[in-house]
PDB file of C-alpha atoms in Angstrom:
ATOM      1  CA  MET A   1      10.190  -3.569  -6.801  1.00 64.00           C
ATOM      2  CA  LYS A   2       7.343  -5.877  -7.732  1.00 75.00           C
ATOM      3  CA  THR A   3       3.745  -4.832  -7.346  1.00 80.00           C
ATOM      4  CA  LEU A   4       1.277  -6.102  -4.796  1.00 89.00           C
ATOM      5  CA  THR A   5      -1.851  -7.985  -5.714  1.00 92.00           C
ATOM      6  CA  GLU A   6      -5.121  -6.484  -4.516  1.00 93.00           C
ATOM      7  CA  LYS A   7      -5.362  -8.987  -1.636  1.00 95.00           C
ATOM      8  CA  GLU A   8      -1.713  -8.451  -0.645  1.00 95.00           C
ATOM      9  CA  GLU A   9      -2.221  -4.695  -0.652  1.00 94.00           C
ATOM     10  CA  GLU A  10      -5.254  -5.128   1.584  1.00 96.00           C
ATOM     11  CA  ILE A  11      -3.114  -6.963   4.163  1.00 97.00           C
ATOM     12  CA  MET A  12      -0.318  -4.390   3.866  1.00 96.00           C
ATOM     13  CA  ARG A  13      -2.765  -1.531   4.506  1.00 96.00           C
ATOM     14  CA  LYS A  14      -3.729  -3.239   7.739  1.00 97.00           C
ATOM     15  CA  LEU A  15      -0.096  -3.823   8.746  1.00 97.00           C
ATOM     16  CA  TRP A  16       0.725  -0.147   8.135  1.00 97.00           C
ATOM     17  CA  THR A  17      -1.727   0.845  10.882  1.00 96.00           C
ATOM     18  CA  LYS A  18       0.535  -0.507  13.674  1.00 95.00           C
ATOM     19  CA  ASP A  19       4.187  -1.327  14.213  1.00 93.00           C
ATOM     20  CA  GLU A  20       3.556  -5.029  14.740  1.00 96.00           C
ATOM     21  CA  MET A  21       0.524  -7.312  14.793  1.00 97.00           C
ATOM     22  CA  ILE A  22      -0.283 -10.922  15.310  1.00 97.00           C
ATOM     23  CA  ALA A  23      -2.212 -12.592  12.494  1.00 97.00           C
ATOM     24  CA  ARG A  24      -5.444 -12.518  14.495  1.00 97.00           C
ATOM     25  CA  GLU A  25      -5.206  -8.717  14.840  1.00 97.00           C
ATOM     26  CA  VAL A  26      -4.808  -8.401  11.073  1.00 97.00           C
ATOM     27  CA  TRP A  27      -7.783 -10.719  10.569  1.00 98.00           C
ATOM     28  CA  GLU A  28      -9.921  -8.731  13.039  1.00 97.00           C
ATOM     29  CA  LEU A  29      -9.381  -5.541  11.008  1.00 97.00           C
ATOM     30  CA  TYR A  30     -11.432  -7.021   8.169  1.00 96.00           C
ATOM     31  CA  PRO A  31     -15.109  -6.115   8.062  1.00 95.00           C
ATOM     32  CA  GLU A  32     -17.699  -8.867   8.182  1.00 95.00           C
ATOM     33  CA  PRO A  33     -17.837 -11.212   6.428  1.00 95.00           C
ATOM     34  CA  ARG A  34     -14.155 -11.748   7.117  1.00 96.00           C
ATOM     35  CA  PRO A  35     -11.990 -14.006   4.983  1.00 96.00           C
ATOM     36  CA  HIS A  36     -11.060 -17.323   6.552  1.00 97.00           C
ATOM     37  CA  PHE A  37      -8.320 -16.873   9.155  1.00 97.00           C
ATOM     38  CA  ASN A  38      -6.064 -19.335   7.289  1.00 97.00           C
ATOM     39  CA  THR A  39      -6.347 -17.165   4.173  1.00 97.00           C
ATOM     40  CA  VAL A  40      -4.929 -14.209   6.097  1.00 97.00           C
ATOM     41  CA  THR A  41      -2.051 -16.253   7.511  1.00 97.00           C
ATOM     42  CA  THR A  42      -1.294 -17.649   4.051  1.00 97.00           C
ATOM     43  CA  PHE A  43      -1.077 -14.137   2.627  1.00 97.00           C
ATOM     44  CA  LEU A  44       1.170 -13.053   5.504  1.00 97.00           C
ATOM     45  CA  ARG A  45       3.545 -15.931   4.680  1.00 96.00           C
ATOM     46  CA  ILE A  46       3.452 -15.067   0.963  1.00 96.00           C
ATOM     47  CA  LEU A  47       4.204 -11.413   1.721  1.00 97.00           C
ATOM     48  CA  GLU A  48       7.092 -12.515   3.925  1.00 96.00           C
ATOM     49  CA  GLN A  49       8.495 -14.742   1.166  1.00 96.00           C
ATOM     50  CA  LYS A  50       8.282 -11.788  -1.239  1.00 94.00           C
ATOM     51  CA  GLY A  51      10.168  -9.548   1.216  1.00 94.00           C
ATOM     52  CA  TRP A  52       7.307  -7.159   2.039  1.00 96.00           C
ATOM     53  CA  VAL A  53       6.772  -8.432   5.600  1.00 97.00           C
ATOM     54  CA  LYS A  54       8.910  -9.865   8.403  1.00 98.00           C
ATOM     55  CA  HIS A  55       7.986 -11.574  11.618  1.00 97.00           C
ATOM     56  CA  ARG A  56       9.516 -12.244  14.975  1.00 97.00           C
ATOM     57  CA  SER A  57       8.443 -15.061  17.226  1.00 96.00           C
ATOM     58  CA  ILE A  58       7.498 -14.734  20.860  1.00 94.00           C
ATOM     59  CA  GLY A  59       6.781 -18.227  22.097  1.00 95.00           C
ATOM     60  CA  ASN A  60       4.236 -19.715  19.722  1.00 94.00           C
ATOM     61  CA  THR A  61       3.119 -16.311  18.460  1.00 94.00           C
ATOM     62  CA  ASN A  62       4.416 -14.500  15.392  1.00 96.00           C
ATOM     63  CA  LEU A  63       4.423 -10.715  15.334  1.00 97.00           C
ATOM     64  CA  TYR A  64       4.272  -9.390  11.771  1.00 98.00           C
ATOM     65  CA  ARG A  65       5.431  -6.010  10.517  1.00 98.00           C
ATOM     66  CA  ALA A  66       5.639  -4.341   7.146  1.00 97.00           C
ATOM     67  CA  VAL A  67       9.223  -3.803   6.006  1.00 96.00           C
ATOM     68  CA  VAL A  68       8.250  -1.722   2.980  1.00 94.00           C
ATOM     69  CA  SER A  69       6.639   1.623   3.753  1.00 94.00           C
ATOM     70  CA  LYS A  70       3.290   2.779   2.466  1.00 93.00           C
ATOM     71  CA  GLU A  71       5.055   5.712   0.799  1.00 94.00           C
ATOM     72  CA  GLU A  72       7.496   3.436  -1.023  1.00 92.00           C
ATOM     73  CA  VAL A  73       4.679   1.246  -2.290  1.00 90.00           C
ATOM     74  CA  GLY A  74       2.757   4.370  -3.315  1.00 89.00           C
ATOM     75  CA  ARG A  75       5.708   5.725  -5.307  1.00 90.00           C
ATOM     76  CA  ASN A  76       6.190   2.368  -6.996  1.00 88.00           C
ATOM     77  CA  SER A  77       2.478   2.100  -7.800  1.00 88.00           C
ATOM     78  CA  LEU A  78       2.515   5.605  -9.236  1.00 90.00           C
ATOM     79  CA  LYS A  79       5.489   4.747 -11.447  1.00 91.00           C
ATOM     80  CA  ASN A  80       3.634   1.670 -12.687  1.00 89.00           C
ATOM     81  CA  LEU A  81       0.498   3.726 -13.296  1.00 90.00           C
ATOM     82  CA  ILE A  82       2.440   6.272 -15.336  1.00 93.00           C
ATOM     83  CA  MET A  83       4.161   3.533 -17.354  1.00 93.00           C
ATOM     84  CA  ASN A  84       1.007   1.502 -17.976  1.00 92.00           C
ATOM     85  CA  PHE A  85      -1.573   4.218 -18.594  1.00 93.00           C
ATOM     86  CA  PHE A  86       0.346   7.333 -19.651  1.00 93.00           C
ATOM     87  CA  ASN A  87       3.109   5.838 -21.819  1.00 93.00           C
ATOM     88  CA  GLY A  88       5.727   6.715 -19.219  1.00 92.00           C
ATOM     89  CA  SER A  89       4.802  10.403 -19.258  1.00 92.00           C
ATOM     90  CA  ALA A  90       4.334  12.120 -15.896  1.00 88.00           C
ATOM     91  CA  ALA A  91       3.155  15.163 -17.861  1.00 88.00           C
ATOM     92  CA  GLY A  92       0.456  13.002 -19.446  1.00 90.00           C
ATOM     93  CA  MET A  93      -0.705  11.971 -16.010  1.00 88.00           C
ATOM     94  CA  VAL A  94      -0.791  15.568 -14.770  1.00 85.00           C
ATOM     95  CA  ASN A  95      -2.686  16.563 -17.913  1.00 86.00           C
ATOM     96  CA  ALA A  96      -5.292  13.892 -17.142  1.00 87.00           C
ATOM     97  CA  LEU A  97      -5.563  15.226 -13.588  1.00 81.00           C
ATOM     98  CA  LEU A  98      -6.042  18.765 -14.859  1.00 82.00           C
ATOM     99  CA  LYS A  99      -8.800  17.641 -17.213  1.00 84.00           C
ATOM    100  CA  ASP A 100     -10.623  16.126 -14.246  1.00 75.00           C
ATOM    101  CA  GLU A 101     -13.350  18.494 -13.154  1.00 72.00           C
ATOM    102  CA  ASN A 102     -12.951  17.431  -9.511  1.00 80.00           C
ATOM    103  CA  ILE A 103      -9.502  18.995  -9.076  1.00 84.00           C
ATOM    104  CA  SER A 104      -9.727  22.292  -7.217  1.00 85.00           C
ATOM    105  CA  ASP A 105      -7.901  25.527  -7.966  1.00 85.00           C
ATOM    106  CA  ASP A 106      -6.030  25.100  -4.674  1.00 91.00           C
ATOM    107  CA  GLU A 107      -4.811  21.656  -5.766  1.00 86.00           C
ATOM    108  CA  ILE A 108      -3.651  23.085  -9.107  1.00 84.00           C
ATOM    109  CA  LYS A 109      -1.750  25.822  -7.266  1.00 89.00           C
ATOM    110  CA  GLU A 110      -0.203  23.186  -5.009  1.00 90.00           C
ATOM    111  CA  LEU A 111       0.945  21.182  -8.050  1.00 84.00           C
ATOM    112  CA  ILE A 112       2.518  24.326  -9.538  1.00 86.00           C
ATOM    113  CA  ASN A 113       4.297  25.070  -6.247  1.00 90.00           C
ATOM    114  CA  LEU A 114       5.598  21.504  -6.030  1.00 88.00           C
ATOM    115  CA  VAL A 115       7.031  21.686  -9.550  1.00 86.00           C
ATOM    116  CA  GLU A 116       8.592  25.106  -8.936  1.00 88.00           C
ATOM    117  CA  ASN A 117      10.138  23.998  -5.642  1.00 88.00           C
ATOM    118  CA  LYS A 118      11.508  20.837  -7.276  1.00 82.00           C
ATOM    119  CA  LYS A 119      13.429  23.029  -9.764  1.00 74.00           C
ATOM    120  CA  LYS A 120      15.277  24.796  -6.931  1.00 69.00           C
TER     121      LYS A 120
END
């Protein structure tokens, strides 16, 4: 699976909030100052060409929906992060997380439980 650009991901995050949306609804989810409406529709078409989004037509209106889940994109992004920044080592990534002073004891315990449960 290819990765999303920052702008494509921004559109996808908006599409993940509802089952289907018209382009104007996607555009309205942007804070002011919003991008030009045509920019949003162009990105929707690009995402559709790349297979991330599909649409169905009702009259002159297109309803867009994400066909790739947020979770799937998250897993793919995490794989890319591990490959690009931790030399393909999930352990290296976890080590970096553990060195972070913001990770709580409860989160560390949760990580341990996840690893132990994965073994079973």
